[in-house]
PDB file of C-alpha atoms in Angstrom:
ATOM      1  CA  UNK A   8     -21.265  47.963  27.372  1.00  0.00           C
ATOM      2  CA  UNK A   9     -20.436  45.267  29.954  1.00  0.00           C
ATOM      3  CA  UNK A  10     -23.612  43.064  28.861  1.00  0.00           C
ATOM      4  CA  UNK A  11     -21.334  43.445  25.509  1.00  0.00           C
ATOM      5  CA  UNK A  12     -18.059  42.576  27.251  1.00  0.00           C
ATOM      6  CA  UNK A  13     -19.581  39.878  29.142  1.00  0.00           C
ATOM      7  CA  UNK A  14     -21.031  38.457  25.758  1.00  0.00           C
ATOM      8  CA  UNK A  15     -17.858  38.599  23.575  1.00  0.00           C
ATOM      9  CA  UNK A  16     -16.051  36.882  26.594  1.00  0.00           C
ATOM     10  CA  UNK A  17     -18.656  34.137  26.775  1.00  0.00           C
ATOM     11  CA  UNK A  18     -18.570  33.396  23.060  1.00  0.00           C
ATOM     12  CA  UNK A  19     -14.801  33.575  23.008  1.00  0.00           C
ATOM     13  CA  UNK A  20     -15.114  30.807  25.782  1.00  0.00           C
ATOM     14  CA  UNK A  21     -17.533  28.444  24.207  1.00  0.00           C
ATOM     15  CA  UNK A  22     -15.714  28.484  20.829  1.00  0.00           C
ATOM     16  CA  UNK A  23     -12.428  27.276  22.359  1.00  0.00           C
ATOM     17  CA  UNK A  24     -14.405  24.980  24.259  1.00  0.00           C
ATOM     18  CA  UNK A  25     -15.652  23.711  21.267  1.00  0.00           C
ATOM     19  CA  UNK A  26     -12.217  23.501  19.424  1.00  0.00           C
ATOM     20  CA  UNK A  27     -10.735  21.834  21.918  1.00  0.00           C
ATOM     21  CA  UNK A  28     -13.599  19.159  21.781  1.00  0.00           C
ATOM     22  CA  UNK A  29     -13.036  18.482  18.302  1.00  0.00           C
ATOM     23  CA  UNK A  30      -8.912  18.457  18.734  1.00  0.00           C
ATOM     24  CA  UNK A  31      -8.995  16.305  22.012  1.00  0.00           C
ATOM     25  CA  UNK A  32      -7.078  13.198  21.671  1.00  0.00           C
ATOM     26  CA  UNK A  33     -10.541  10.940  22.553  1.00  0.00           C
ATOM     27  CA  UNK A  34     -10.897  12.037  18.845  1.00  0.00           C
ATOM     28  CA  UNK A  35      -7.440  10.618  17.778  1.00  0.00           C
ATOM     29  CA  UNK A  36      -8.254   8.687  14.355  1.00  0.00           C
ATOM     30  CA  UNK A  37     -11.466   9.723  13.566  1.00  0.00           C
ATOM     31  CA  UNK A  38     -12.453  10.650  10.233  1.00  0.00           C
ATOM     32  CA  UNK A  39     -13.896  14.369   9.684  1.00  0.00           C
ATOM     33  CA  UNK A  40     -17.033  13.059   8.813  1.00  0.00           C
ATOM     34  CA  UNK A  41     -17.475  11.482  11.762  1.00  0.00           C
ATOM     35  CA  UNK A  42     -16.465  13.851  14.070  1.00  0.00           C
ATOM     36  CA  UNK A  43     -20.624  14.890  14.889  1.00  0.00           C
ATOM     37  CA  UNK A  44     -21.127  11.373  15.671  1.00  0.00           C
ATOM     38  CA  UNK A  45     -18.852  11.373  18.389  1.00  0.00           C
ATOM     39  CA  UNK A  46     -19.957  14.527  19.521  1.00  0.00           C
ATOM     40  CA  UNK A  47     -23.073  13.392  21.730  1.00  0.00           C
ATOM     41  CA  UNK A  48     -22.834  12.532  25.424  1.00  0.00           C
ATOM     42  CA  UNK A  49     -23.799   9.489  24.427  1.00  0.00           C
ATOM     43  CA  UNK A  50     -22.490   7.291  21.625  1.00  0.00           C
ATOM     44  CA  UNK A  51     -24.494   4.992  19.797  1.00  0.00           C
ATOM     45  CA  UNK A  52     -22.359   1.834  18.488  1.00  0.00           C
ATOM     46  CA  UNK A  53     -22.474   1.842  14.798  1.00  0.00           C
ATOM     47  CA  UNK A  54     -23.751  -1.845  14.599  1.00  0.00           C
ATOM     48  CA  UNK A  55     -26.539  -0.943  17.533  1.00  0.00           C
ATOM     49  CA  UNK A  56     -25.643  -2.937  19.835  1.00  0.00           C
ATOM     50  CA  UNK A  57     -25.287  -0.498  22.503  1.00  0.00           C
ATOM     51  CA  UNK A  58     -24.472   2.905  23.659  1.00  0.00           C
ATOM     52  CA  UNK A  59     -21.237   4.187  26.002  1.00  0.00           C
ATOM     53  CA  UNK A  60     -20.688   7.863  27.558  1.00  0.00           C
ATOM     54  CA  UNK A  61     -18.020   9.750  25.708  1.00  0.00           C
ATOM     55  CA  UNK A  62     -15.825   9.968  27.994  1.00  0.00           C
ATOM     56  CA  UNK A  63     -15.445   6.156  26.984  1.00  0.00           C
ATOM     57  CA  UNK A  64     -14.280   7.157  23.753  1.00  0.00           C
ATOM     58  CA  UNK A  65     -10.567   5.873  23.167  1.00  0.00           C
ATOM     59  CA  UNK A  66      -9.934   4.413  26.395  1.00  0.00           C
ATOM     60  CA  UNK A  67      -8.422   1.099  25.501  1.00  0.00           C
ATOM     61  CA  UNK A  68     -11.234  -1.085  26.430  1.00  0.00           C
ATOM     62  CA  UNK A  69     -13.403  -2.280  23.690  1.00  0.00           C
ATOM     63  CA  UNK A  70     -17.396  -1.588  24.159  1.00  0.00           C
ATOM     64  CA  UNK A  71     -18.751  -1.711  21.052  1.00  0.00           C
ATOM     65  CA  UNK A  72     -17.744  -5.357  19.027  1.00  0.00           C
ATOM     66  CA  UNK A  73     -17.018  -2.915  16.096  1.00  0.00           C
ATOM     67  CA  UNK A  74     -14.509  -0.804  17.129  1.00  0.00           C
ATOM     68  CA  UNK A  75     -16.881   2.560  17.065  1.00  0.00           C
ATOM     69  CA  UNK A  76     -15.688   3.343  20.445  1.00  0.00           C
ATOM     70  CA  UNK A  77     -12.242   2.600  20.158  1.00  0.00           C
ATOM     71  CA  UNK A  78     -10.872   4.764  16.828  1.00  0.00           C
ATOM     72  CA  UNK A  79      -7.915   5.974  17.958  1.00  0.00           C
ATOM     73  CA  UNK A  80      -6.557   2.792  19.592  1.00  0.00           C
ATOM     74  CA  UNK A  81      -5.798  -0.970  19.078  1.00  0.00           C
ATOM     75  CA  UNK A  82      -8.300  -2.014  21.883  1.00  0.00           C
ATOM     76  CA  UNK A  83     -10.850  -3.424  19.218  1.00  0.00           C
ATOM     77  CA  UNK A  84     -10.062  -6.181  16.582  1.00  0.00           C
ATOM     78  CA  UNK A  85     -12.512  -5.325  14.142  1.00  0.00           C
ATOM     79  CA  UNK A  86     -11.785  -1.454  14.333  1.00  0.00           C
ATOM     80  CA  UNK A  87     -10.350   1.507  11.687  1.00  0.00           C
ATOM     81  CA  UNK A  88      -7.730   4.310  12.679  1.00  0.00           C
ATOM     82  CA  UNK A  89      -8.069   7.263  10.154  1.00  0.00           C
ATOM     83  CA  UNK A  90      -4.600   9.047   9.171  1.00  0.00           C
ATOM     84  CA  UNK A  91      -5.558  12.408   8.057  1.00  0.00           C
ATOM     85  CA  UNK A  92      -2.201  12.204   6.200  1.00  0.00           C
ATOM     86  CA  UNK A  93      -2.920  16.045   5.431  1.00  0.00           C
ATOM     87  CA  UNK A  94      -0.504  17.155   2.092  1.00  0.00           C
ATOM     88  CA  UNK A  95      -0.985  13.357   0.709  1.00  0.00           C
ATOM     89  CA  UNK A  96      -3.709  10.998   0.462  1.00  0.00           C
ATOM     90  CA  UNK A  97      -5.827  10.456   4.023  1.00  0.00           C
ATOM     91  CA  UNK A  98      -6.604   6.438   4.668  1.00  0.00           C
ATOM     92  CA  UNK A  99      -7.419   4.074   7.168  1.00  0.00           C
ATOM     93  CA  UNK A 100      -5.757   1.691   8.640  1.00  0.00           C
ATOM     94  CA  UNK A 101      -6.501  -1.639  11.117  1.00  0.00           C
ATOM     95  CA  UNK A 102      -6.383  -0.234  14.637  1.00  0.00           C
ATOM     96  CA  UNK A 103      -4.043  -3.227  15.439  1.00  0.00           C
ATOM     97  CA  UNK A 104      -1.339  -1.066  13.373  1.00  0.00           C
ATOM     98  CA  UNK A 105      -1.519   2.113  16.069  1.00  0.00           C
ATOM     99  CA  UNK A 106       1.085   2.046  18.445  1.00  0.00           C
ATOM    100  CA  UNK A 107       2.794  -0.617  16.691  1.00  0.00           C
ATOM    101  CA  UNK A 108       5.620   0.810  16.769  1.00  0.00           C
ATOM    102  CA  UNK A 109       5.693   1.172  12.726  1.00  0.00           C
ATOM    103  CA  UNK A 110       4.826   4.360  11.081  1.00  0.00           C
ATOM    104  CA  UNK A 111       2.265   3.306   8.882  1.00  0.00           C
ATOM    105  CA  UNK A 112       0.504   6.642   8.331  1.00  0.00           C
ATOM    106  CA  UNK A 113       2.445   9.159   6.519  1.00  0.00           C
ATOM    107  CA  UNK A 114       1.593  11.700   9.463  1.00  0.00           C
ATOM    108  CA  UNK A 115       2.709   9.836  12.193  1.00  0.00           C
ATOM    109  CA  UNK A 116      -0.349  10.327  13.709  1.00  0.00           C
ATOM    110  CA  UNK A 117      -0.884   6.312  14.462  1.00  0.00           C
ATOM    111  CA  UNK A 118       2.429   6.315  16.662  1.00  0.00           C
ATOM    112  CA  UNK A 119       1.409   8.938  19.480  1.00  0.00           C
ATOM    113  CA  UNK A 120       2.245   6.977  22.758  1.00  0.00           C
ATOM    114  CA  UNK A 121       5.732   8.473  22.292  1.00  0.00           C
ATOM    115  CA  UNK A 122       7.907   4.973  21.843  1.00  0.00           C
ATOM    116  CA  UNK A 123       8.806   5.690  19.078  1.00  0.00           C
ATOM    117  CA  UNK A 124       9.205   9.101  16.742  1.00  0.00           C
ATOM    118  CA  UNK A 125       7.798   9.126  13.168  1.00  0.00           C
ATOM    119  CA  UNK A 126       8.258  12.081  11.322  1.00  0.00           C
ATOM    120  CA  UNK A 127       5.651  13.854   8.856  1.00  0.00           C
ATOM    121  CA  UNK A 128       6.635  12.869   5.497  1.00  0.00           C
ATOM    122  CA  UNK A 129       3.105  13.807   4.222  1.00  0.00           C
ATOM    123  CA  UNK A 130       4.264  16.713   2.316  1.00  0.00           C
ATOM    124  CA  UNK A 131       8.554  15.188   1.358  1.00  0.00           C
ATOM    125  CA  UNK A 132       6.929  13.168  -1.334  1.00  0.00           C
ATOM    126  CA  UNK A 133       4.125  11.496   0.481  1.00  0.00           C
ATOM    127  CA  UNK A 134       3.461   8.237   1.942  1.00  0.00           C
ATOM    128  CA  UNK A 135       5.140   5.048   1.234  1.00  0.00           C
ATOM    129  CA  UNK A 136       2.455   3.346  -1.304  1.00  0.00           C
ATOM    130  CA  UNK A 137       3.669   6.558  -3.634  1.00  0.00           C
ATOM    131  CA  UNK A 138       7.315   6.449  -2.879  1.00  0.00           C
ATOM    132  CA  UNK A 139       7.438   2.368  -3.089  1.00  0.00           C
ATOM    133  CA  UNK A 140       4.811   2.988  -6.818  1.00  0.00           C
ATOM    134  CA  UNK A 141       7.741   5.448  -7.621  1.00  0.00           C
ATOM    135  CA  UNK A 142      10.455   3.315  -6.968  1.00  0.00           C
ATOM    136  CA  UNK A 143       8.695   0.170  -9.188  1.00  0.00           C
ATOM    137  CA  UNK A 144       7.885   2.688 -12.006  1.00  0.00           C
ATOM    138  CA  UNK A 145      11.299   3.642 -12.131  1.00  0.00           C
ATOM    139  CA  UNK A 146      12.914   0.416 -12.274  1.00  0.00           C
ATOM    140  CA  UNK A 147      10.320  -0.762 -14.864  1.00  0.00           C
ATOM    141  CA  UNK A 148      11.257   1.727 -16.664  1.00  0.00           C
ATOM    142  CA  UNK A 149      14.912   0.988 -16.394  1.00  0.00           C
ATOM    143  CA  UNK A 150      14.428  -2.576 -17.213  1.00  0.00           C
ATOM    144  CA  UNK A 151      12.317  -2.269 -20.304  1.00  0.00           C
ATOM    145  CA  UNK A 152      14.941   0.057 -21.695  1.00  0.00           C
ATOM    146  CA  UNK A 153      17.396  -2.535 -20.963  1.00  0.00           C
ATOM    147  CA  UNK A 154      15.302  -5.477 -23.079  1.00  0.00           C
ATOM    148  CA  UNK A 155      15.151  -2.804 -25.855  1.00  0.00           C
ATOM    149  CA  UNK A 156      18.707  -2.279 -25.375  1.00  0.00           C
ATOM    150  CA  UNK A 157      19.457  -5.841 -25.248  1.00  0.00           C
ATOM    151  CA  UNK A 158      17.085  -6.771 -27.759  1.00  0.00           C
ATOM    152  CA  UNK A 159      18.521  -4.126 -29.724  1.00  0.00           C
ATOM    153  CA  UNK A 160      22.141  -5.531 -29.488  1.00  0.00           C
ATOM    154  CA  UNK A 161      21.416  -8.853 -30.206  1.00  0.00           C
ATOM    155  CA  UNK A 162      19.856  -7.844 -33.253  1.00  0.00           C
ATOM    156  CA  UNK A 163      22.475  -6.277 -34.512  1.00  0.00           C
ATOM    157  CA  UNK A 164      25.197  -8.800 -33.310  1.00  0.00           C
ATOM    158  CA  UNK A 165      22.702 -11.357 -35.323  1.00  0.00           C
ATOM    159  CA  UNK A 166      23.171  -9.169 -38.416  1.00  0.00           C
ATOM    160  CA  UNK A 167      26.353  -8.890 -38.414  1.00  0.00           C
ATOM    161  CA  UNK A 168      26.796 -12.496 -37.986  1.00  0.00           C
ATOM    162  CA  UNK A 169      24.586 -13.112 -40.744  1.00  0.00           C
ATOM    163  CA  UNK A 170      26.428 -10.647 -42.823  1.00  0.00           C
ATOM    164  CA  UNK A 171      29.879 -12.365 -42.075  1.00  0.00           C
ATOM    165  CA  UNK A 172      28.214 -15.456 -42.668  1.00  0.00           C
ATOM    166  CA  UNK A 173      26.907 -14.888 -46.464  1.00  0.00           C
ATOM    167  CA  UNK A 174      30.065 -13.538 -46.875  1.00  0.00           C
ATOM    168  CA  UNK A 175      31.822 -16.159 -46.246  1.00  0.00           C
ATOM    169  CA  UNK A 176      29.914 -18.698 -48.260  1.00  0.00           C
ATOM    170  CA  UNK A 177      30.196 -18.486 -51.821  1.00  0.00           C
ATOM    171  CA  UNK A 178      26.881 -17.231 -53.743  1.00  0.00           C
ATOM    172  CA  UNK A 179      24.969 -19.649 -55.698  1.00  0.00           C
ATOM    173  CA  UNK A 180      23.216 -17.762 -58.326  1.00  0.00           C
ATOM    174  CA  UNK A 181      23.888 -14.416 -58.380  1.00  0.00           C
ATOM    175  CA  UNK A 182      23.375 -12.104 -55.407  1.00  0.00           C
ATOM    176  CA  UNK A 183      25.967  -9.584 -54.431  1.00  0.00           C
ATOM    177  CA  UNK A 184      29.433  -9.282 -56.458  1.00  0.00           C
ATOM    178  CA  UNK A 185      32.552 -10.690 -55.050  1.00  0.00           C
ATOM    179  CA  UNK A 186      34.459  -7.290 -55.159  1.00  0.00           C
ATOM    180  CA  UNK A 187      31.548  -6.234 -52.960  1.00  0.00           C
ATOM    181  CA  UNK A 188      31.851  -9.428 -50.882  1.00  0.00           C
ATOM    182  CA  UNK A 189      35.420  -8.495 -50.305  1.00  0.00           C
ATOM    183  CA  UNK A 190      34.591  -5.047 -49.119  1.00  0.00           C
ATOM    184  CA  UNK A 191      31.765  -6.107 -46.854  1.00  0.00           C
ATOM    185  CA  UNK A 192      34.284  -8.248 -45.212  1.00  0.00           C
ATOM    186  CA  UNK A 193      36.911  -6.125 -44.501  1.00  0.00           C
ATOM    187  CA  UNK A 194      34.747  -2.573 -43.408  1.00  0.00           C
TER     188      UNK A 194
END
């Protein structure tokens, strides 16, 4: 029974552990799928030029020339922050945007050094590519019913110029009746 104890505590133990490893801020703006990569010791560079410890993992220096090592901040030129973004659509950004002080994913997640506050708008509507793509849709919209409108109008302010027009001017050969000339004009 305590073997059993002893067991269940130990496995409670090592999958915290684990959880914790995968929720750690080192893995700030990594995607899911890459979340084994960074789970070695070591940590290969993804263009081979070398390896670092992981404990070098998102400390503001740049190893690796292609940002692998630095995912979660703008230490590298050339690297990619992932916004989970979860309840809208999950994207990368240049790490030069994290800690920007801009909220450029919809999470927040790319502001975390606390200067400045961005709140989760993720699941209000999401980000601001779909609110923006909203917006324009709405004023196209708007605007084209406008030209129809307009169009529309002018149409029928050139008909009814036209109308007062061959009203006006006597008929050669035929056409319409003056008694219905003389209505036209005055309805």
């Amino acid at each position: 029974m305590d073997s059993l104890c002893f067991h269940s505590v130990l496995l409670l133990l090592v999958s915290t552990a684990s959880c914790l490893s995968f929720s750690h801020p080192s893995f700030l703006g990594v995607h899911p799928l890459d979340a084994q990569y960074y789970s070695s010791e070591f940590i290969k560079c993804k263009d081979g030029s070398k390896s670092f410890s992981r404990d070098r993992l998102n400390d503001d220096f740049c190893d690796c020339s292609d940002g692998t090592d630095e995912p979660g901040t703008s230490a590298c030129s050339a690297g990619k922050f992932y916004c989970r973004n979860l309840g809208s659509k999950p994207q990368f950004i240049v790490s030069s945007h994290v800690n920007d002080r801009f909220c450029d994913c919809c999470d927040g997640s790319d502001e975390y050094d606390g200067t400045i506050r961005c709140p989760n708008t993720c699941v209000m509507g999401g980000n601001a590519e779909n609110m923006y793509g909203n917006y324009n849709s709405k004023v196209r919209d708007q605007s084209v019913f406008s030209e129809k409108e307009t169009e529309n109008g002018a149409k029928a302010e050139e008909s009814a110029h036209s109308l007062s027009v061959s009203v006006a001017t006597p008929d050669i050969g035929g056409g319409v009746p003056a008694e219905l000339k003389e209505t036209l004009v005055f309805t």
